[in-house]
PDB file of C-alpha atoms and ligand atoms in Angstrom:
ATOM      1  CA  MET A1185     195.052  29.625  56.537  1.00 34.00           C
ATOM      2  CA  VAL A1186     191.861  29.048  54.844  1.00 36.00           C
ATOM      3  CA  SER A1187     189.727  31.981  54.080  1.00 38.00           C
ATOM      4  CA  ASN A1188     185.712  31.853  55.323  1.00 39.00           C
ATOM      5  CA  PRO A1189     184.190  34.135  52.668  1.00 37.00           C
ATOM      6  CA  SER A1190     181.077  34.592  54.804  1.00 37.00           C
ATOM      7  CA  ASP A1191     183.219  36.170  57.591  1.00 37.00           C
ATOM      8  CA  PRO A1192     183.826  39.907  56.722  1.00 35.00           C
ATOM      9  CA  ARG A1193     187.037  40.349  58.911  1.00 34.00           C
ATOM     10  CA  THR A1194     188.668  37.781  56.670  1.00 34.00           C
ATOM     11  CA  PRO A1195     187.862  39.200  53.023  1.00 35.00           C
ATOM     12  CA  ALA A1196     190.424  37.910  50.918  1.00 37.00           C
ATOM     13  CA  VAL A1197     192.917  35.471  53.129  1.00 37.00           C
ATOM     14  CA  VAL A1198     193.823  32.404  51.077  1.00 38.00           C
ATOM     15  CA  SER A1199     196.506  29.913  51.378  1.00 41.00           C
ATOM     16  CA  SER A1200     199.567  30.713  49.320  1.00 44.00           C
ATOM     17  CA  HIS A1201     199.314  27.226  47.405  1.00 45.00           C
ATOM     18  CA  LEU A1202     195.625  27.896  46.200  1.00 47.00           C
ATOM     19  CA  GLU A1203     196.982  31.150  45.190  1.00 48.00           C
ATOM     20  CA  ALA A1204     199.749  30.136  42.777  1.00 50.00           C
ATOM     21  CA  GLN A1205     197.282  28.131  40.689  1.00 53.00           C
ATOM     22  CA  ALA A1206     194.669  30.931  40.503  1.00 55.00           C
ATOM     23  CA  LEU A1207     197.563  33.471  39.369  1.00 62.00           C
ATOM     24  CA  ASP A1208     198.534  31.206  36.680  1.00 64.00           C
ATOM     25  CA  ASN A1209     194.806  31.334  35.084  1.00 76.00           C
ATOM     26  CA  ASP A1210     194.116  34.907  35.769  1.00 83.00           C
ATOM     27  CA  PRO A1211     196.526  37.621  34.835  1.00 84.00           C
ATOM     28  CA  SER A1212     194.529  40.202  36.740  1.00 90.00           C
ATOM     29  CA  LEU A1213     195.028  38.511  40.002  1.00 92.00           C
ATOM     30  CA  ARG A1214     197.566  39.852  42.434  1.00 92.00           C
ATOM     31  CA  GLN A1215     198.825  38.455  45.653  1.00 92.00           C
ATOM     32  CA  ILE A1216     200.397  40.100  48.935  1.00 93.00           C
ATOM     33  CA  SER A1217     201.997  38.045  51.583  1.00 93.00           C
ATOM     34  CA  PHE A1218     203.330  39.421  55.037  1.00 93.00           C
ATOM     35  CA  VAL A1219     203.031  38.561  58.488  1.00 93.00           C
ATOM     36  CA  THR A1220     200.569  40.702  60.608  1.00 94.00           C
ATOM     37  CA  PRO A1221     201.526  42.448  63.783  1.00 91.00           C
ATOM     38  CA  ARG A1222     200.083  39.529  65.815  1.00 89.00           C
ATOM     39  CA  GLY A1223     202.727  37.237  64.024  1.00 90.00           C
ATOM     40  CA  LYS A1224     199.863  35.643  61.591  1.00 93.00           C
ATOM     41  CA  PRO A1225     201.332  35.143  58.037  1.00 94.00           C
ATOM     42  CA  VAL A1226     198.913  36.005  55.612  1.00 95.00           C
ATOM     43  CA  THR A1227     198.299  35.879  51.886  1.00 94.00           C
ATOM     44  CA  LEU A1228     195.788  38.668  50.526  1.00 95.00           C
ATOM     45  CA  ARG A1229     194.525  37.604  46.704  1.00 92.00           C
ATOM     46  CA  TYR A1230     192.623  40.466  44.808  1.00 94.00           C
ATOM     47  CA  LYS A1231     191.741  41.252  41.214  1.00 94.00           C
ATOM     48  CA  GLN A1232     193.309  44.438  39.894  1.00 94.00           C
ATOM     49  CA  ARG A1233     190.871  46.158  37.765  1.00 95.00           C
ATOM     50  CA  ALA A1234     192.000  49.490  38.531  1.00 97.00           C
ATOM     51  CA  ARG A1235     194.954  51.590  37.285  1.00 97.00           C
ATOM     52  CA  SER A1236     196.347  54.375  39.361  1.00 98.00           C
ATOM     53  CA  VAL A1237     197.645  56.571  36.674  1.00 98.00           C
ATOM     54  CA  GLY A1238     200.298  59.119  37.547  1.00 98.00           C
ATOM     55  CA  SER A1239     201.222  60.634  40.940  1.00 97.00           C
ATOM     56  CA  SER A1240     199.164  60.857  44.085  1.00 97.00           C
ATOM     57  CA  ALA A1241     199.463  64.964  43.448  1.00 97.00           C
ATOM     58  CA  ARG A1242     198.998  65.112  39.806  1.00 96.00           C
ATOM     59  CA  GLY A1243     197.506  61.709  38.399  1.00 97.00           C
ATOM     60  CA  HIS A1244     193.820  60.155  38.227  1.00 98.00           C
ATOM     61  CA  LEU A1245     192.327  56.660  38.851  1.00 98.00           C
ATOM     62  CA  GLU A1246     190.532  54.266  36.346  1.00 98.00           C
ATOM     63  CA  ASN A1247     187.966  51.742  37.494  1.00 97.00           C
ATOM     64  CA  GLY A1248     188.359  53.000  41.035  1.00 97.00           C
ATOM     65  CA  ARG A1249     186.988  50.182  43.760  1.00 97.00           C
ATOM     66  CA  CYS A1250     184.726  52.219  45.994  1.00 97.00           C
ATOM     67  CA  LEU A1251     184.023  51.531  49.579  1.00 97.00           C
ATOM     68  CA  PRO A1252     180.259  51.402  50.948  1.00 97.00           C
ATOM     69  CA  GLU A1253     179.509  54.253  53.333  1.00 97.00           C
ATOM     70  CA  LYS A1254     179.789  51.739  56.126  1.00 96.00           C
ATOM     71  CA  GLY A1255     181.137  48.121  56.582  1.00 96.00           C
ATOM     72  CA  PRO A1256     182.916  46.093  58.915  1.00 94.00           C
ATOM     73  CA  GLY A1257     184.841  48.190  61.650  1.00 97.00           C
ATOM     74  CA  PHE A1258     184.334  51.500  59.688  1.00 98.00           C
ATOM     75  CA  VAL A1259     181.963  54.392  58.694  1.00 98.00           C
ATOM     76  CA  ARG A1260     183.019  56.655  55.470  1.00 98.00           C
ATOM     77  CA  PHE A1261     181.662  60.189  55.193  1.00 97.00           C
ATOM     78  CA  SER A1262     183.513  61.773  52.306  1.00 97.00           C
ATOM     79  CA  LYS A1263     182.285  61.599  48.638  1.00 96.00           C
ATOM     80  CA  ALA A1264     185.477  60.573  47.619  1.00 98.00           C
ATOM     81  CA  GLY A1265     185.316  57.168  48.538  1.00 98.00           C
ATOM     82  CA  CYS A1266     187.200  55.126  45.704  1.00 98.00           C
ATOM     83  CA  GLY A1267     190.718  53.412  45.608  1.00 98.00           C
ATOM     84  CA  THR A1268     192.678  51.101  43.807  1.00 98.00           C
ATOM     85  CA  ASP A1269     191.983  47.150  44.111  1.00 97.00           C
ATOM     86  CA  GLU A1270     195.158  47.154  46.312  1.00 97.00           C
ATOM     87  CA  THR A1271     194.088  50.126  48.960  1.00 98.00           C
ATOM     88  CA  ALA A1272     190.637  48.622  49.126  1.00 98.00           C
ATOM     89  CA  THR A1273     191.841  45.435  49.710  1.00 97.00           C
ATOM     90  CA  LEU A1274     194.290  46.521  52.212  1.00 97.00           C
ATOM     91  CA  VAL A1275     192.176  48.709  54.114  1.00 98.00           C
ATOM     92  CA  MET A1276     189.367  45.939  54.337  1.00 97.00           C
ATOM     93  CA  PHE A1277     192.186  43.577  55.820  1.00 97.00           C
ATOM     94  CA  ALA A1278     193.276  45.818  58.315  1.00 98.00           C
ATOM     95  CA  LEU A1279     190.075  46.827  59.723  1.00 98.00           C
ATOM     96  CA  GLY A1280     189.577  43.182  60.048  1.00 97.00           C
ATOM     97  CA  GLU A1281     192.563  42.689  62.184  1.00 97.00           C
ATOM     98  CA  MET A1282     191.431  45.464  64.177  1.00 98.00           C
ATOM     99  CA  LEU A1283     187.987  43.555  64.807  1.00 97.00           C
ATOM    100  CA  ALA A1284     190.017  40.465  65.545  1.00 96.00           C
ATOM    101  CA  THR A1285     192.252  42.229  68.100  1.00 96.00           C
ATOM    102  CA  TYR A1286     189.448  44.688  69.802  1.00 97.00           C
ATOM    103  CA  PRO A1287     186.247  42.585  69.430  1.00 96.00           C
ATOM    104  CA  ASP A1288     184.078  45.489  70.745  1.00 96.00           C
ATOM    105  CA  ILE A1289     185.684  48.542  68.780  1.00 98.00           C
ATOM    106  CA  VAL A1290     183.673  51.319  67.581  1.00 98.00           C
ATOM    107  CA  PRO A1291     183.883  51.815  63.852  1.00 98.00           C
ATOM    108  CA  VAL A1292     186.805  54.003  62.751  1.00 98.00           C
ATOM    109  CA  VAL A1293     185.991  57.111  60.589  1.00 98.00           C
ATOM    110  CA  ILE A1294     187.000  57.133  57.253  1.00 98.00           C
ATOM    111  CA  GLY A1295     187.136  60.256  55.371  1.00 98.00           C
ATOM    112  CA  ALA A1296     188.443  60.918  51.717  1.00 98.00           C
ATOM    113  CA  LEU A1297     190.174  58.399  49.162  1.00 98.00           C
ATOM    114  CA  SER A1298     189.868  59.325  45.640  1.00 98.00           C
ATOM    115  CA  MET A1299     186.955  60.064  43.666  1.00 97.00           C
ATOM    116  CA  PRO A1300     186.010  57.249  41.156  1.00 96.00           C
ATOM    117  CA  THR A1301     188.252  58.559  38.244  1.00 96.00           C
ATOM    118  CA  GLY A1302     190.393  60.352  40.335  1.00 96.00           C
ATOM    119  CA  GLY A1303     191.582  63.869  39.768  1.00 94.00           C
ATOM    120  CA  ARG A1304     191.452  66.980  42.304  1.00 95.00           C
ATOM    121  CA  ILE A1305     189.267  67.155  45.269  1.00 95.00           C
ATOM    122  CA  LYS A1306     189.612  70.380  47.484  1.00 92.00           C
ATOM    123  CA  PRO A1307     190.936  71.168  50.082  1.00 93.00           C
ATOM    124  CA  HIS A1308     193.686  67.861  49.263  1.00 94.00           C
ATOM    125  CA  LYS A1309     196.837  68.428  47.333  1.00 93.00           C
ATOM    126  CA  SER A1310     196.753  64.550  46.794  1.00 96.00           C
ATOM    127  CA  HIS A1311     194.174  61.934  46.942  1.00 97.00           C
ATOM    128  CA  ARG A1312     194.161  61.730  42.965  1.00 97.00           C
ATOM    129  CA  SER A1313     195.098  58.204  42.146  1.00 98.00           C
ATOM    130  CA  GLY A1314     193.584  56.123  44.448  1.00 98.00           C
ATOM    131  CA  ARG A1315     196.500  55.544  46.970  1.00 98.00           C
ATOM    132  CA  ASP A1316     195.599  57.877  49.746  1.00 98.00           C
ATOM    133  CA  ILE A1317     193.056  57.385  52.519  1.00 98.00           C
ATOM    134  CA  ASP A1318     192.305  59.631  55.778  1.00 98.00           C
ATOM    135  CA  PHE A1319     191.484  57.868  59.070  1.00 98.00           C
ATOM    136  CA  GLY A1320     190.007  59.654  62.313  1.00 98.00           C
ATOM    137  CA  PHE A1321     191.774  58.647  65.495  1.00 98.00           C
ATOM    138  CA  PHE A1322     190.190  56.560  67.760  1.00 98.00           C
ATOM    139  CA  ARG A1323     188.891  58.165  71.037  1.00 98.00           C
ATOM    140  CA  GLU A1324     189.372  57.117  74.534  1.00 97.00           C
ATOM    141  CA  GLY A1325     186.625  55.264  76.148  1.00 97.00           C
ATOM    142  CA  ASN A1326     185.724  53.542  72.750  1.00 97.00           C
ATOM    143  CA  VAL A1327     183.414  56.547  71.884  1.00 96.00           C
ATOM    144  CA  PRO A1328     181.801  56.096  68.404  1.00 97.00           C
ATOM    145  CA  LEU A1329     182.301  59.040  66.067  1.00 97.00           C
ATOM    146  CA  SER A1330     180.715  59.657  62.648  1.00 95.00           C
ATOM    147  CA  ARG A1331     183.470  62.676  61.515  1.00 97.00           C
ATOM    148  CA  PHE A1332     186.654  63.749  62.280  1.00 98.00           C
ATOM    149  CA  GLU A1333     186.410  65.694  65.535  1.00 96.00           C
ATOM    150  CA  ASP A1334     189.029  67.645  67.517  1.00 96.00           C
ATOM    151  CA  ILE A1335     189.600  65.236  70.071  1.00 97.00           C
ATOM    152  CA  PRO A1336     192.000  66.945  73.067  1.00 97.00           C
ATOM    153  CA  PHE A1337     195.254  65.258  72.824  1.00 97.00           C
ATOM    154  CA  ASP A1338     194.867  63.532  76.026  1.00 97.00           C
ATOM    155  CA  ARG A1339     191.898  62.050  74.967  1.00 98.00           C
ATOM    156  CA  ILE A1340     192.765  60.126  71.562  1.00 98.00           C
ATOM    157  CA  ASP A1341     193.414  56.439  71.648  1.00 98.00           C
ATOM    158  CA  TYR A1342     196.832  56.261  70.755  1.00 98.00           C
ATOM    159  CA  GLU A1343     196.762  52.446  71.472  1.00 97.00           C
ATOM    160  CA  ARG A1344     194.066  51.583  68.979  1.00 98.00           C
ATOM    161  CA  SER A1345     195.005  54.513  66.524  1.00 98.00           C
ATOM    162  CA  PHE A1346     198.829  53.154  65.986  1.00 98.00           C
ATOM    163  CA  SER A1347     197.278  49.642  66.205  1.00 97.00           C
ATOM    164  CA  LEU A1348     195.515  50.412  62.907  1.00 98.00           C
ATOM    165  CA  MET A1349     198.560  52.255  61.412  1.00 98.00           C
ATOM    166  CA  ALA A1350     200.683  49.024  62.233  1.00 96.00           C
ATOM    167  CA  ASN A1351     198.276  46.737  60.474  1.00 97.00           C
ATOM    168  CA  LEU A1352     198.776  48.598  57.353  1.00 97.00           C
ATOM    169  CA  ILE A1353     202.129  49.046  57.681  1.00 96.00           C
ATOM    170  CA  ALA A1354     202.843  45.374  58.100  1.00 95.00           C
ATOM    171  CA  THR A1355     201.419  44.559  54.630  1.00 94.00           C
ATOM    172  CA  GLY A1356     204.767  46.095  53.281  1.00 94.00           C
ATOM    173  CA  ARG A1357     202.678  48.525  51.127  1.00 95.00           C
ATOM    174  CA  VAL A1358     202.680  51.660  52.927  1.00 96.00           C
ATOM    175  CA  GLN A1359     204.821  54.509  51.559  1.00 97.00           C
ATOM    176  CA  SER A1360     204.199  57.185  54.160  1.00 97.00           C
ATOM    177  CA  ILE A1361     201.684  58.068  56.841  1.00 98.00           C
ATOM    178  CA  TYR A1362     201.309  61.715  57.677  1.00 98.00           C
ATOM    179  CA  VAL A1363     200.279  63.039  61.162  1.00 98.00           C
ATOM    180  CA  ASN A1364     200.926  66.300  62.986  1.00 98.00           C
ATOM    181  CA  TYR A1365     204.208  66.040  64.810  1.00 98.00           C
ATOM    182  CA  ALA A1366     202.388  66.790  68.304  1.00 97.00           C
ATOM    183  CA  LEU A1367     200.906  63.612  67.974  1.00 98.00           C
ATOM    184  CA  GLU A1368     203.898  61.569  67.349  1.00 98.00           C
ATOM    185  CA  LYS A1369     205.519  61.281  70.668  1.00 97.00           C
ATOM    186  CA  HIS A1370     202.189  59.810  72.014  1.00 98.00           C
ATOM    187  CA  LEU A1371     202.181  57.316  69.624  1.00 98.00           C
ATOM    188  CA  VAL A1372     205.760  56.750  70.122  1.00 98.00           C
ATOM    189  CA  LYS A1373     204.694  55.907  73.686  1.00 98.00           C
ATOM    190  CA  ALA A1374     201.997  53.516  72.675  1.00 97.00           C
ATOM    191  CA  ALA A1375     203.855  51.632  70.261  1.00 96.00           C
ATOM    192  CA  SER A1376     206.779  51.452  72.840  1.00 96.00           C
ATOM    193  CA  ASP A1377     204.156  50.117  75.356  1.00 96.00           C
ATOM    194  CA  MET A1378     202.700  47.522  72.759  1.00 94.00           C
ATOM    195  CA  GLY A1379     206.427  46.074  72.481  1.00 94.00           C
ATOM    196  CA  TYR A1380     208.063  47.514  69.585  1.00 94.00           C
ATOM    197  CA  ASP A1381     211.663  48.143  70.011  1.00 94.00           C
ATOM    198  CA  ASP A1382     213.954  51.202  69.742  1.00 95.00           C
ATOM    199  CA  GLU A1383     215.112  50.241  66.218  1.00 94.00           C
ATOM    200  CA  GLN A1384     211.718  49.655  65.223  1.00 95.00           C
ATOM    201  CA  LEU A1385     210.415  52.862  66.587  1.00 96.00           C
ATOM    202  CA  SER A1386     213.063  54.728  64.595  1.00 96.00           C
ATOM    203  CA  TRP A1387     212.092  53.435  61.391  1.00 96.00           C
ATOM    204  CA  LEU A1388     208.562  53.806  61.986  1.00 97.00           C
ATOM    205  CA  PHE A1389     208.667  57.609  63.287  1.00 97.00           C
ATOM    206  CA  GLN A1390     210.211  60.731  62.442  1.00 98.00           C
ATOM    207  CA  TYR A1391     209.825  61.642  66.217  1.00 98.00           C
ATOM    208  CA  PRO A1392     212.113  62.712  68.222  1.00 98.00           C
ATOM    209  CA  ARG A1393     214.317  63.991  65.248  1.00 98.00           C
ATOM    210  CA  GLY A1394     212.091  66.960  64.287  1.00 97.00           C
ATOM    211  CA  ARG A1395     209.333  67.568  62.125  1.00 97.00           C
ATOM    212  CA  GLY A1396     211.536  68.590  59.225  1.00 96.00           C
ATOM    213  CA  ALA A1397     213.444  65.326  59.493  1.00 97.00           C
ATOM    214  CA  LYS A1398     213.539  63.226  56.383  1.00 96.00           C
ATOM    215  CA  VAL A1399     213.196  59.612  58.372  1.00 97.00           C
ATOM    216  CA  GLY A1400     210.690  57.627  59.690  1.00 96.00           C
ATOM    217  CA  LEU A1401     207.688  56.069  57.741  1.00 97.00           C
ATOM    218  CA  ILE A1402     205.143  58.218  60.141  1.00 98.00           C
ATOM    219  CA  ARG A1403     206.088  61.899  59.299  1.00 98.00           C
ATOM    220  CA  HIS A1404     204.712  65.300  60.329  1.00 98.00           C
ATOM    221  CA  GLU A1405     202.258  67.019  58.080  1.00 97.00           C
ATOM    222  CA  LYS A1406     200.822  70.343  58.955  1.00 95.00           C
ATOM    223  CA  GLY A1407     196.940  69.869  60.247  1.00 95.00           C
ATOM    224  CA  HIS A1408     196.334  66.349  60.572  1.00 97.00           C
ATOM    225  CA  THR A1409     195.427  66.557  64.502  1.00 97.00           C
ATOM    226  CA  ARG A1410     192.162  65.087  63.861  1.00 97.00           C
ATOM    227  CA  HIS A1411     193.105  62.489  61.078  1.00 98.00           C
ATOM    228  CA  PHE A1412     195.894  60.639  59.683  1.00 98.00           C
ATOM    229  CA  HIS A1413     196.603  60.160  56.112  1.00 98.00           C
ATOM    230  CA  VAL A1414     197.995  56.905  54.571  1.00 98.00           C
ATOM    231  CA  ARG A1415     199.731  56.688  51.474  1.00 98.00           C
ATOM    232  CA  PHE A1416     200.152  53.459  49.815  1.00 97.00           C
ATOM    233  CA  VAL A1417     202.923  52.373  47.366  1.00 96.00           C
ATOM    234  CA  CYS A1418     202.268  51.837  43.693  1.00 96.00           C
ATOM    235  CA  PRO A1419     200.195  48.848  43.034  1.00 95.00           C
ATOM    236  CA  VAL A1420     201.871  45.561  42.417  1.00 91.00           C
ATOM    237  CA  GLY A1421     202.145  45.481  38.506  1.00 89.00           C
ATOM    238  CA  ASP A1422     200.515  48.852  37.735  1.00 92.00           C
ATOM    239  CA  ASP A1423     203.156  50.498  35.391  1.00 93.00           C
ATOM    240  CA  SER A1424     201.026  53.535  34.765  1.00 96.00           C
ATOM    241  CA  CYS A1425     201.408  54.504  38.392  1.00 97.00           C
ATOM    242  CA  ARG A1426     204.054  56.936  39.614  1.00 97.00           C
ATOM    243  CA  GLU A1427     205.368  57.241  43.343  1.00 92.00           C
ATOM    244  CA  ASN A1428     206.866  60.868  43.338  1.00 75.00           C
TER     245      ASN A1428
HETATM  246 ZN1  LIG B2087     194.390  62.980  53.380  1.00 61.77          ZN
END
């Protein structure tokens, strides 16, 4: 697979043999290899300049990499627009996959990540160390949104919303996704319709085991009816980061 730098949908996809050479020459380079939900092997390469210090709920961020207010496949409205290099790379990649899968898709609405140097942002308990990001749900009918909106539950586009989650999860770098339990059964149905089997659904979702069950990567968090929250694991090789 060869990257095309002029194509914003493939921001950092390179072949793995080019990768290994570059890694030897630059200790700040990182690479992550995985297979996308569509079955495509991918290696992402990026430079790690940011540090995620401490935990998501107490830590801070150094040299955060900030997303623009809009870009391919997204619009962003929060003043907290920064994450680790890994967060930014994975998000841009997943959004590129969404554009490749649904060429006409409206931009997803992105809310808070972290401030450039992290720390507390009201009203969030976490979002402090560059590993958290909030995404609005897609609305049925491909209706463009610019903020998180109260979409009636039967008007949320669960397939596209889950597809974005799946593209992020496939990277192997998602720790948890938080969403209101009331929406989980709809997401499960969408995932099932897309071909995910019972074993995968059981690993992916807390539903139907109850909103308090400590199982599933996608879990209940109160609120979270207008957006879902993605938390990434600590970046590769970042010793200052704490996952709990
Ligand atoms: Zn959040």
